[in-house]
Short mmCIF file of N, CA, C and O in Angstrom, two decimals:
data_model
loop_
_atom_site.label_atom_id
_atom_site.label_comp_id
_atom_site.label_asym_id
_atom_site.label_seq_id
_atom_site.Cartn_x
_atom_site.Cartn_y
_atom_site.Cartn_z
N UNK A 279 0.86 -1.21 0.06
CA UNK A 279 0.01 -0.02 0.01
C UNK A 279 0.95 1.12 0.02
O UNK A 279 2.01 1.16 -0.09
N UNK A 280 0.29 2.33 0.20
CA UNK A 280 1.08 3.62 0.11
C UNK A 280 2.19 3.64 1.01
O UNK A 280 3.33 4.15 0.67
N UNK A 281 2.11 3.09 2.17
CA UNK A 281 3.30 2.99 3.03
C UNK A 281 4.32 2.07 2.73
O UNK A 281 5.42 2.29 3.23
N UNK A 282 3.95 1.06 1.85
CA UNK A 282 4.99 0.17 1.56
C UNK A 282 5.93 0.62 0.49
O UNK A 282 6.96 0.03 0.25
N UNK A 283 5.71 1.79 0.00
CA UNK A 283 6.75 2.41 -0.91
C UNK A 283 8.09 2.58 -0.29
O UNK A 283 9.15 2.47 -0.93
N UNK A 284 8.08 2.97 1.04
CA UNK A 284 9.30 3.13 1.71
C UNK A 284 10.11 1.86 1.98
O UNK A 284 11.28 2.00 2.35
N UNK A 285 9.37 0.73 1.97
CA UNK A 285 10.06 -0.46 2.14
C UNK A 285 10.64 -1.02 0.89
O UNK A 285 11.41 -2.07 1.08
N UNK A 286 10.47 -0.53 -0.22
CA UNK A 286 11.17 -1.02 -1.47
C UNK A 286 12.62 -0.51 -1.37
O UNK A 286 13.04 0.59 -1.15
N UNK A 287 13.50 -1.58 -1.78
CA UNK A 287 14.83 -1.32 -1.71
C UNK A 287 15.46 -0.41 -2.84
O UNK A 287 14.82 -0.14 -3.71
N UNK A 288 16.51 0.21 -2.42
CA UNK A 288 17.31 1.11 -3.30
C UNK A 288 18.13 0.16 -4.21
O UNK A 288 19.24 0.31 -4.30
N UNK A 289 17.37 -0.57 -5.09
CA UNK A 289 17.95 -1.50 -6.02
C UNK A 289 17.43 -1.38 -7.40
O UNK A 289 16.57 -0.69 -7.70
N UNK A 290 18.17 -1.95 -8.37
CA UNK A 290 17.82 -1.77 -9.73
C UNK A 290 16.65 -2.74 -10.07
O UNK A 290 16.79 -3.83 -9.46
N UNK A 291 15.70 -2.38 -10.69
CA UNK A 291 14.72 -3.19 -11.05
C UNK A 291 13.41 -2.69 -11.71
O UNK A 291 13.39 -1.47 -12.17
N UNK A 292 12.41 -3.24 -11.85
CA UNK A 292 11.06 -2.97 -12.47
C UNK A 292 10.22 -2.62 -11.18
O UNK A 292 10.23 -3.15 -10.18
N UNK A 293 9.33 -1.62 -11.31
CA UNK A 293 8.35 -1.35 -10.39
C UNK A 293 6.93 -1.27 -11.02
O UNK A 293 6.66 -0.96 -12.18
N UNK A 294 6.04 -1.50 -10.14
CA UNK A 294 4.66 -1.59 -10.67
C UNK A 294 3.75 -0.70 -9.59
O UNK A 294 3.88 -0.81 -8.47
N UNK A 295 2.85 0.00 -10.27
CA UNK A 295 1.97 0.81 -9.44
C UNK A 295 0.47 0.43 -9.75
O UNK A 295 0.09 0.37 -10.88
N UNK A 296 -0.20 0.15 -8.68
CA UNK A 296 -1.68 -0.41 -8.85
C UNK A 296 -2.52 0.46 -8.02
O UNK A 296 -2.13 1.14 -7.09
N UNK A 297 -3.81 0.53 -8.52
CA UNK A 297 -4.85 1.00 -7.52
C UNK A 297 -5.37 -0.26 -6.80
O UNK A 297 -5.25 -1.38 -7.37
N UNK A 298 -5.55 -0.02 -5.58
CA UNK A 298 -6.04 -1.26 -4.70
C UNK A 298 -6.95 -0.80 -3.65
O UNK A 298 -7.20 0.40 -3.44
N UNK A 299 -7.50 -1.82 -2.93
CA UNK A 299 -8.45 -1.56 -2.01
C UNK A 299 -7.93 -2.32 -0.70
O UNK A 299 -7.75 -3.58 -0.84
N UNK A 300 -7.92 -1.63 0.49
CA UNK A 300 -7.61 -2.42 1.75
C UNK A 300 -8.91 -2.60 2.69
O UNK A 300 -9.41 -1.57 2.96
N UNK A 301 -9.10 -3.81 2.92
CA UNK A 301 -10.15 -4.30 3.85
C UNK A 301 -9.59 -4.36 5.22
O UNK A 301 -8.99 -5.37 5.50
N UNK A 302 -9.77 -3.44 6.09
CA UNK A 302 -9.09 -3.49 7.31
C UNK A 302 -9.72 -4.58 8.23
O UNK A 302 -9.13 -5.22 9.26
N UNK A 303 -11.14 -5.00 7.95
CA UNK A 303 -11.71 -6.02 8.81
C UNK A 303 -10.97 -7.42 8.49
O UNK A 303 -10.84 -8.11 9.33
N UNK A 304 -10.65 -7.52 7.20
CA UNK A 304 -10.02 -8.95 6.83
C UNK A 304 -8.49 -8.83 6.79
O UNK A 304 -7.92 -9.77 6.44
N UNK A 305 -7.97 -7.52 6.92
CA UNK A 305 -6.50 -7.33 6.82
C UNK A 305 -6.07 -7.82 5.36
O UNK A 305 -5.16 -8.70 5.39
N UNK A 306 -6.84 -7.48 4.35
CA UNK A 306 -6.65 -7.95 3.01
C UNK A 306 -6.56 -6.87 2.02
O UNK A 306 -7.42 -5.92 1.95
N UNK A 307 -5.48 -6.88 1.13
CA UNK A 307 -5.40 -5.84 0.11
C UNK A 307 -5.77 -6.48 -1.24
O UNK A 307 -5.47 -7.64 -1.66
N UNK A 308 -6.73 -5.85 -1.99
CA UNK A 308 -7.12 -6.36 -3.26
C UNK A 308 -6.72 -5.42 -4.50
O UNK A 308 -7.04 -4.23 -4.26
N UNK A 309 -5.90 -5.79 -5.28
CA UNK A 309 -5.42 -5.20 -6.39
C UNK A 309 -6.51 -4.84 -7.37
O UNK A 309 -7.16 -5.81 -7.70
N UNK A 310 -6.78 -3.73 -7.85
CA UNK A 310 -7.76 -3.39 -8.77
C UNK A 310 -7.46 -3.27 -10.19
O UNK A 310 -7.97 -3.71 -11.09
N UNK A 311 -6.31 -2.32 -10.32
CA UNK A 311 -5.90 -2.00 -11.72
C UNK A 311 -4.43 -1.72 -11.77
O UNK A 311 -3.96 -1.06 -10.97
N UNK A 312 -3.75 -2.15 -12.77
CA UNK A 312 -2.34 -1.75 -12.97
C UNK A 312 -2.28 -0.38 -13.62
O UNK A 312 -2.86 -0.24 -14.72
N UNK A 313 -1.52 0.43 -13.02
CA UNK A 313 -1.57 1.88 -13.50
C UNK A 313 -0.35 2.20 -14.18
O UNK A 313 -0.39 3.08 -15.07
N UNK A 314 0.72 1.63 -13.77
CA UNK A 314 2.02 2.02 -14.35
C UNK A 314 3.11 0.93 -14.24
O UNK A 314 3.04 0.21 -13.08
N UNK A 315 4.04 0.69 -15.07
CA UNK A 315 5.10 -0.12 -14.97
C UNK A 315 6.30 0.78 -15.37
O UNK A 315 6.28 1.42 -16.38
N UNK A 316 7.39 0.69 -14.67
CA UNK A 316 8.62 1.56 -14.93
C UNK A 316 9.74 0.63 -14.60
O UNK A 316 9.79 -0.44 -14.00
N UNK A 317 10.96 1.16 -14.84
CA UNK A 317 12.35 0.75 -14.44
C UNK A 317 13.21 1.82 -14.11
O UNK A 317 12.97 2.84 -14.45
N UNK A 318 14.14 1.27 -13.12
CA UNK A 318 14.88 2.33 -12.58
C UNK A 318 16.25 1.70 -11.97
O UNK A 318 16.11 0.38 -11.57
N UNK A 319 17.29 2.35 -11.85
CA UNK A 319 18.53 1.80 -11.09
C UNK A 319 18.34 1.93 -9.69
O UNK A 319 19.17 1.25 -8.96
N UNK A 320 17.38 2.77 -9.18
CA UNK A 320 17.17 2.87 -7.77
C UNK A 320 15.66 2.98 -7.69
O UNK A 320 15.09 4.05 -7.70
N UNK A 321 14.97 1.89 -7.52
CA UNK A 321 13.49 1.84 -7.46
C UNK A 321 12.83 2.64 -6.35
O UNK A 321 11.90 3.33 -6.46
N UNK A 322 13.54 2.52 -5.24
CA UNK A 322 13.00 3.23 -3.92
C UNK A 322 12.94 4.78 -4.38
O UNK A 322 11.97 5.46 -4.17
N UNK A 323 14.18 5.28 -4.75
CA UNK A 323 14.23 6.84 -5.03
C UNK A 323 13.25 7.21 -6.03
O UNK A 323 12.58 8.14 -5.97
N UNK A 324 13.18 6.42 -7.13
CA UNK A 324 12.18 6.67 -8.20
C UNK A 324 10.83 6.73 -7.79
O UNK A 324 9.99 7.72 -8.18
N UNK A 325 10.39 5.93 -6.95
CA UNK A 325 8.94 5.82 -6.48
C UNK A 325 8.63 6.98 -5.50
O UNK A 325 7.64 7.56 -5.55
N UNK A 326 9.59 7.38 -4.64
CA UNK A 326 9.42 8.49 -3.78
C UNK A 326 9.50 9.74 -4.50
O UNK A 326 9.04 10.71 -3.85
N UNK A 327 9.99 9.76 -5.66
CA UNK A 327 10.08 11.29 -6.30
C UNK A 327 9.34 11.17 -7.75
O UNK A 327 9.80 12.03 -8.56
N UNK A 328 8.50 10.28 -7.87
CA UNK A 328 7.93 10.10 -9.28
C UNK A 328 7.05 11.22 -9.65
O UNK A 328 6.20 11.67 -8.97
N UNK A 329 7.20 11.90 -10.79
CA UNK A 329 6.51 13.05 -11.39
C UNK A 329 4.97 12.62 -11.66
O UNK A 329 4.17 13.43 -11.79
N UNK A 330 4.72 11.29 -11.88
CA UNK A 330 3.30 10.93 -12.31
C UNK A 330 2.47 10.53 -11.10
O UNK A 330 1.30 10.19 -11.15
N UNK A 331 2.98 10.83 -9.81
CA UNK A 331 2.17 10.29 -8.62
C UNK A 331 0.76 11.20 -8.59
O UNK A 331 -0.15 10.58 -8.43
N UNK A 332 0.75 12.42 -8.93
CA UNK A 332 -0.53 13.13 -8.87
C UNK A 332 -1.50 12.47 -9.91
O UNK A 332 -2.77 12.33 -9.69
N UNK A 333 -1.11 12.15 -11.12
CA UNK A 333 -1.70 11.50 -12.10
C UNK A 333 -2.37 10.09 -11.76
O UNK A 333 -3.54 9.80 -11.84
N UNK A 334 -1.52 9.38 -10.98
CA UNK A 334 -1.90 8.16 -10.60
C UNK A 334 -3.16 8.34 -9.35
O UNK A 334 -4.13 7.56 -9.41
N UNK A 335 -2.84 9.34 -8.43
CA UNK A 335 -3.94 9.57 -7.54
C UNK A 335 -5.18 10.14 -8.18
O UNK A 335 -6.19 9.77 -7.48
N UNK A 336 -5.05 10.83 -9.16
CA UNK A 336 -6.38 11.37 -9.85
C UNK A 336 -7.14 10.02 -10.42
O UNK A 336 -8.32 10.26 -10.64
N UNK A 337 -6.55 9.03 -10.87
CA UNK A 337 -7.26 7.91 -11.32
C UNK A 337 -7.93 7.15 -10.37
O UNK A 337 -8.58 5.97 -10.57
N UNK A 338 -7.58 7.19 -8.93
CA UNK A 338 -8.25 6.33 -7.98
C UNK A 338 -9.67 6.63 -7.82
O UNK A 338 -10.11 7.78 -7.87
N UNK A 339 -10.35 5.58 -7.53
CA UNK A 339 -11.88 5.77 -7.20
C UNK A 339 -11.90 5.84 -5.68
O UNK A 339 -10.91 5.76 -4.93
N UNK A 340 -13.04 6.32 -5.17
CA UNK A 340 -13.40 6.45 -3.75
C UNK A 340 -12.99 5.22 -2.99
O UNK A 340 -13.37 4.11 -3.38
N UNK A 341 -12.15 5.35 -1.95
CA UNK A 341 -11.84 4.14 -1.24
C UNK A 341 -10.58 3.42 -1.56
O UNK A 341 -10.04 2.57 -0.94
N UNK A 342 -10.03 3.70 -2.85
CA UNK A 342 -8.83 3.06 -3.32
C UNK A 342 -7.60 3.86 -2.83
O UNK A 342 -7.62 4.94 -2.53
N UNK A 343 -6.51 3.06 -2.82
CA UNK A 343 -5.21 3.55 -2.54
C UNK A 343 -4.15 3.25 -3.57
O UNK A 343 -4.52 2.48 -4.38
N UNK A 344 -3.00 3.68 -3.56
CA UNK A 344 -1.93 3.31 -4.44
C UNK A 344 -1.23 2.16 -3.85
O UNK A 344 -0.96 2.24 -2.53
N UNK A 345 -0.87 1.14 -4.59
CA UNK A 345 -0.05 0.03 -4.05
C UNK A 345 1.11 -0.16 -5.07
O UNK A 345 1.01 0.22 -6.21
N UNK A 346 2.33 -0.48 -4.29
CA UNK A 346 3.57 -0.61 -5.13
C UNK A 346 4.14 -2.06 -4.97
O UNK A 346 4.09 -2.64 -3.94
N UNK A 347 4.81 -2.37 -6.09
CA UNK A 347 5.44 -3.58 -6.02
C UNK A 347 6.77 -3.60 -6.82
O UNK A 347 6.75 -2.43 -7.70
N UNK A 348 7.77 -4.48 -6.75
CA UNK A 348 8.90 -4.38 -7.55
C UNK A 348 9.59 -5.72 -7.80
O UNK A 348 9.05 -6.71 -7.05
N UNK A 349 10.32 -5.76 -8.75
CA UNK A 349 11.09 -7.07 -8.96
C UNK A 349 12.44 -6.46 -9.33
O UNK A 349 12.68 -5.71 -10.19
N UNK A 350 13.44 -7.10 -8.45
CA UNK A 350 14.75 -6.83 -8.70
C UNK A 350 15.36 -7.23 -10.00
O UNK A 350 15.14 -8.38 -10.45
N UNK A 351 16.24 -6.40 -10.72
CA UNK A 351 16.82 -6.86 -12.01
C UNK A 351 18.25 -6.62 -11.86
O UNK A 351 18.66 -5.42 -11.50
N UNK A 352 19.09 -7.44 -12.08
CA UNK A 352 20.56 -7.45 -12.02
C UNK A 352 21.33 -7.15 -13.33
O UNK A 352 20.84 -7.50 -14.30
#
């Protein structure tokens, strides 16, 4: 979820941005839609400073959050 962005390592790789919904009663995250795929030599820094964050936020529906994932590439 939005807080997980800080947990992504400062490593080279691919990153993925999703709209998601968090059900606090079930402690479950449901991915809704893939919003963006990118690559960077420092995925953590890139996600913390991405210029498209406002655009991603504008595409969210009521109750949705941004979720982030990554895959290290060597």
